[in-house]
PDB file of C-alpha atoms and ligand atoms in Angstrom:
ATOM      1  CA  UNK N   1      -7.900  18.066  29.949  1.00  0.00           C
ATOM      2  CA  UNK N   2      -4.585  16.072  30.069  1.00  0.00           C
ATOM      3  CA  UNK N   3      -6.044  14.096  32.561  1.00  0.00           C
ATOM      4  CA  UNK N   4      -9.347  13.360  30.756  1.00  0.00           C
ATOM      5  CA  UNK N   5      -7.319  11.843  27.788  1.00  0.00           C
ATOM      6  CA  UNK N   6      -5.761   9.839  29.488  1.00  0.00           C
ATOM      7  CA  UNK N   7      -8.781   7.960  31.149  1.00  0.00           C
ATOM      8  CA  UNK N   8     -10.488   7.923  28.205  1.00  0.00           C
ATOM      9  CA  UNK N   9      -7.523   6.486  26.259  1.00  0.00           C
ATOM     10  CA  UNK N  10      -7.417   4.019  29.023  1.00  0.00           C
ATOM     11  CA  UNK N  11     -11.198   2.895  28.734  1.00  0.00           C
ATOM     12  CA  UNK N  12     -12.098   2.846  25.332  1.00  0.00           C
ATOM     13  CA  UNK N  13      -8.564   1.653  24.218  1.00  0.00           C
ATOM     14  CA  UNK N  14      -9.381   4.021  20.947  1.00  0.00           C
ATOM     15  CA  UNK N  15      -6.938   5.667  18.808  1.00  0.00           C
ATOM     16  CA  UNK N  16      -5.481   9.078  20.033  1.00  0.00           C
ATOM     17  CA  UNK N  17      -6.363  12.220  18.673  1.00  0.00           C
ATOM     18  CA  UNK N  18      -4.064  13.615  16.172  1.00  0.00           C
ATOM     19  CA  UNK N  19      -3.446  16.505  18.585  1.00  0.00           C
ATOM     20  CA  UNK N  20      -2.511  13.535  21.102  1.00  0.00           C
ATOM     21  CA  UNK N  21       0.394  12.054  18.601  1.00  0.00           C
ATOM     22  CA  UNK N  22       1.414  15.272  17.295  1.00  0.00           C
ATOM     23  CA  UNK N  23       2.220  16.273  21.378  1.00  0.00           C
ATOM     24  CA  UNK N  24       3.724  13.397  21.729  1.00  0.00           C
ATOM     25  CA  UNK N  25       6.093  13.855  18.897  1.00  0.00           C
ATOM     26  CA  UNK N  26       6.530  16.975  20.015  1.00  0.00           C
ATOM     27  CA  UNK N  27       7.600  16.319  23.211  1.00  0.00           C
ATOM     28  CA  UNK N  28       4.397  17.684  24.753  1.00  0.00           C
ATOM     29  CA  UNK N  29       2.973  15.156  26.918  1.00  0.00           C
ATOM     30  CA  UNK N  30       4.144  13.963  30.390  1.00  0.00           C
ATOM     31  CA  UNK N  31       5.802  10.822  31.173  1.00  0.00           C
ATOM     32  CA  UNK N  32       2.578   8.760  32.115  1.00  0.00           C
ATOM     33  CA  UNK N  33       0.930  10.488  29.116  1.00  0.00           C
ATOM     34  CA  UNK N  34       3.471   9.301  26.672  1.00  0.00           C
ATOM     35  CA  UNK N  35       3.709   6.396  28.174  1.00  0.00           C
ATOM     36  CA  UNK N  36       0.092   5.454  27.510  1.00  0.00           C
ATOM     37  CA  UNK N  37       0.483   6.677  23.773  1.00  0.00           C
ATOM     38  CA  UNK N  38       3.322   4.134  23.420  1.00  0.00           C
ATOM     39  CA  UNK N  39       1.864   1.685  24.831  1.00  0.00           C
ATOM     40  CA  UNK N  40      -1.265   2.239  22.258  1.00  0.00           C
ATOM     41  CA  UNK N  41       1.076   2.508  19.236  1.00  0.00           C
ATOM     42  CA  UNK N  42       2.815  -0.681  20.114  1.00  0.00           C
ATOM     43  CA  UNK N  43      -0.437  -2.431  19.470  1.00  0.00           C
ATOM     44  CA  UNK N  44      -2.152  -0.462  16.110  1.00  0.00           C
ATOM     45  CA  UNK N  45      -0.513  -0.443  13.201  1.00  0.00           C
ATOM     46  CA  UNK N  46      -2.137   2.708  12.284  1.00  0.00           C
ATOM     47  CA  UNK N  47      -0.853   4.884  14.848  1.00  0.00           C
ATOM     48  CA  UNK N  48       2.788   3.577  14.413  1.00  0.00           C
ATOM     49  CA  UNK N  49       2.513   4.250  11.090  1.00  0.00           C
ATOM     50  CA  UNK N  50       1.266   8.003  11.763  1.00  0.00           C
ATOM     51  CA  UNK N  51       3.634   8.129  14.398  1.00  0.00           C
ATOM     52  CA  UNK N  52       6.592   7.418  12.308  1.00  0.00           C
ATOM     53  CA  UNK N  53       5.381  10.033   9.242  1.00  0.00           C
ATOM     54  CA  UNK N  54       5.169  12.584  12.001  1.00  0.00           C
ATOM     55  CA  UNK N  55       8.164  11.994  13.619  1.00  0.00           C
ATOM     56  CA  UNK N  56      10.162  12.842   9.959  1.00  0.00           C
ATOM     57  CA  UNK N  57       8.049  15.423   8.953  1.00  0.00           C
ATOM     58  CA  UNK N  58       9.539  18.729   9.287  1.00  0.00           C
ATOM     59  CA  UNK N  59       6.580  21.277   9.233  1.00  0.00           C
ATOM     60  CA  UNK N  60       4.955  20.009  12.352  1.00  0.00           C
ATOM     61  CA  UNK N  61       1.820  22.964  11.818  1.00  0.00           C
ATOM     62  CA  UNK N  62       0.649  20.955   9.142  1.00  0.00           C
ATOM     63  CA  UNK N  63       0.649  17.923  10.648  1.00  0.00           C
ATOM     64  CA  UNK N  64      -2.881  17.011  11.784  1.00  0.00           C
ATOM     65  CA  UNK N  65      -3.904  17.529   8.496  1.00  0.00           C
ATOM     66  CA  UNK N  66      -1.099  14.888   7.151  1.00  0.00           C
ATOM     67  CA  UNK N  67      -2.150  12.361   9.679  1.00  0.00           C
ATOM     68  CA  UNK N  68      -5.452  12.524   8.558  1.00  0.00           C
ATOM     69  CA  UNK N  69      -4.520  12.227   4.490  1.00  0.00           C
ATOM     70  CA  UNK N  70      -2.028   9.514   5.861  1.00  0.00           C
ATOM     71  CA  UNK N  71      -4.321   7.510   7.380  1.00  0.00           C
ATOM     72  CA  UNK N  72      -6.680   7.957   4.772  1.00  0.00           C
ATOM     73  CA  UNK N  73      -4.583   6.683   2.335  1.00  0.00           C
ATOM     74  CA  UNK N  74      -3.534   3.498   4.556  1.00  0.00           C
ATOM     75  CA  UNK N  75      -6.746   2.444   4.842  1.00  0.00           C
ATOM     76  CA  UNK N  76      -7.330   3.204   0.646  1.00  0.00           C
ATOM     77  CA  UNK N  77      -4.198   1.153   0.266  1.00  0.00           C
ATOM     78  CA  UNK N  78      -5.569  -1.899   2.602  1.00  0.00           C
ATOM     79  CA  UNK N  79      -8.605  -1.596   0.643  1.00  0.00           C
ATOM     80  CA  UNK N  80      -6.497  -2.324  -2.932  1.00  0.00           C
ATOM     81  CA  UNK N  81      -5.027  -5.228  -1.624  1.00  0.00           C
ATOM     82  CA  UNK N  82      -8.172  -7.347  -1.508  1.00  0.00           C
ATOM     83  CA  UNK N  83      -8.306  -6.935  -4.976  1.00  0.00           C
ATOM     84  CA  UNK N  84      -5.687  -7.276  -7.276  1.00  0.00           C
ATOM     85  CA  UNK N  85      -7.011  -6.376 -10.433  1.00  0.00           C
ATOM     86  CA  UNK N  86      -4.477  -4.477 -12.279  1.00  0.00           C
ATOM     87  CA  UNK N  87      -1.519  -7.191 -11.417  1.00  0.00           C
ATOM     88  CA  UNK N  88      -3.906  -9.914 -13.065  1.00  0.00           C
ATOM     89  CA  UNK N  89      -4.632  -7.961 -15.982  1.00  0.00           C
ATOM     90  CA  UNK N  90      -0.692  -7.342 -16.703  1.00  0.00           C
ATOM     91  CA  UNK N  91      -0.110 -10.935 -16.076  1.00  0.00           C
ATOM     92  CA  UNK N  92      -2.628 -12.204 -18.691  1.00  0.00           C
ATOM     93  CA  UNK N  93      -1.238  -9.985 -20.639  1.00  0.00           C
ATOM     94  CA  UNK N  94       2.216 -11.388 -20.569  1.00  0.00           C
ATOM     95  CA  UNK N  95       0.729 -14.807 -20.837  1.00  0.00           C
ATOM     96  CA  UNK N  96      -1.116 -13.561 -23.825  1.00  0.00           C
ATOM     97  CA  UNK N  97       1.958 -12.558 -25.308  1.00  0.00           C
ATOM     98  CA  UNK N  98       3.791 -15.925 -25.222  1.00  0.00           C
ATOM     99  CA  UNK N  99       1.191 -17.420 -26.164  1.00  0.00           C
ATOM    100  CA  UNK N 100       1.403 -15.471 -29.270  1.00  0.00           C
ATOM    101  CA  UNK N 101       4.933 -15.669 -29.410  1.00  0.00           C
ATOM    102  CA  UNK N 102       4.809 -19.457 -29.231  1.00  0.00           C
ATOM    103  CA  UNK N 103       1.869 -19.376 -31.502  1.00  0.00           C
ATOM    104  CA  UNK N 104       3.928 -17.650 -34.492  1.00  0.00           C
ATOM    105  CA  UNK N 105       6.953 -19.688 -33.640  1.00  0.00           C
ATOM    106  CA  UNK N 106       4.634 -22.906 -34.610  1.00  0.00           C
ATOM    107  CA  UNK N 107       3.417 -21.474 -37.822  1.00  0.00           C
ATOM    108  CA  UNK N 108       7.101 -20.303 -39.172  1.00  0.00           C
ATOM    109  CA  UNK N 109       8.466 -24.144 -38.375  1.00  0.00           C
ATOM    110  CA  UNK N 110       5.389 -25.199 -40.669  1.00  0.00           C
ATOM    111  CA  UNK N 111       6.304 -22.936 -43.047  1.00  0.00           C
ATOM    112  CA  UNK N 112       9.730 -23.563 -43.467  1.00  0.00           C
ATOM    113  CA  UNK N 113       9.009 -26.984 -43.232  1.00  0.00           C
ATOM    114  CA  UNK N 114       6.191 -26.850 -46.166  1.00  0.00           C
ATOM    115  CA  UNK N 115       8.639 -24.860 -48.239  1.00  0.00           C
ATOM    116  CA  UNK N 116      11.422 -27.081 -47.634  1.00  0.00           C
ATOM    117  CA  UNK N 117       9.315 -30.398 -48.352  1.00  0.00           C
ATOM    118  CA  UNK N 118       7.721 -28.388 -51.678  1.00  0.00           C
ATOM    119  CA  UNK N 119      11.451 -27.386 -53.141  1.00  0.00           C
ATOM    120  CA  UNK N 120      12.917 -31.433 -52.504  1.00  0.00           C
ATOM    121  CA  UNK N 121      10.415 -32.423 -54.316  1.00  0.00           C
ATOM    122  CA  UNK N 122      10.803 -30.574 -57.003  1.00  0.00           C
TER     123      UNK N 122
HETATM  124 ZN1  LIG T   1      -4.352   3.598  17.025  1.00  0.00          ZN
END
C-alpha cells in the first residue's frame, strides 16, 4: 500500500491524499515516503498550506475533515480575488462622500458670500 503511493505520487505528480499528509505530520511515513511528500509540498501551494494547518492543529482525528474545509476555503478565497466587488463599492462610497463633502463646502462659501455681499450693501 505504502509502496503503491508512492509510485503513484511519483507518476501522476498529483496531490497526496489527506491520509498521506496527515501521516506525514504524524510522523507516519518512512524516510523515502516523506521525502516524496516534501518534495510535492515544496512545489503546491495547496499542500503547504494544508500542511502547515495540520501541523498546528491539535486534534489530529479530525483532521482529514479540516484539510478538506481548508482547502475548500483556499480555493473559495482564490476565487474572491478575481473579483473585487465589495472593496470597489466601499471606495465609491468614500469618493461619494467627499464629493459631498466638497459639494456642501461650495454651497456654504456661496452663501456666506451672498449674505455678506447682501448686508454691505445695505
Ligand atoms: Zn498538492
Amino acid at each position: 500500500m505504502k509502496e503503491d503511493f508512492n509510485d503513484i505520487f511519483v507518476v501522476t505528480g498529483q496531490c497526496p491524499a489527506q491520509q498521506q499528509l496527515l501521516d506525514y505530520v504524524q510522523g507516519k511515513l518512512s524516510a523515502a515516503e516523506q521525502h516524496e511528500v516534501e518534495k510535492h509540498v515544496a512545489n503546491c501551494e495547496l499542500c503547504s498550506d494544508a500542511l502547515e494547518g495540520l501541523a498546528a492543529m491539535p486534534q489530529k482525528e479530525r483532521l482529514p475533515v479540516m484539510v478538506r474545509q481548508m482547502k475548500w476555503q483556499l480555493l473559495r478565497k482564490l476565487r474572491k480575488k478575481n473579483h473585487r466587488r465589495k472593496w470597489h463599492n466601499d471606495h465609491s462610497q468614500d469618493y461619494y462622500m467627499q464629493l459631498v463633502l466638497a459639494v456642501m463646502a461650495i454651497l456654504f462659501l456661496l452663501l456666506a458670500a451672498f449674505w455678506a455681499v447682501h448686508f454691505m450693501q445695505k
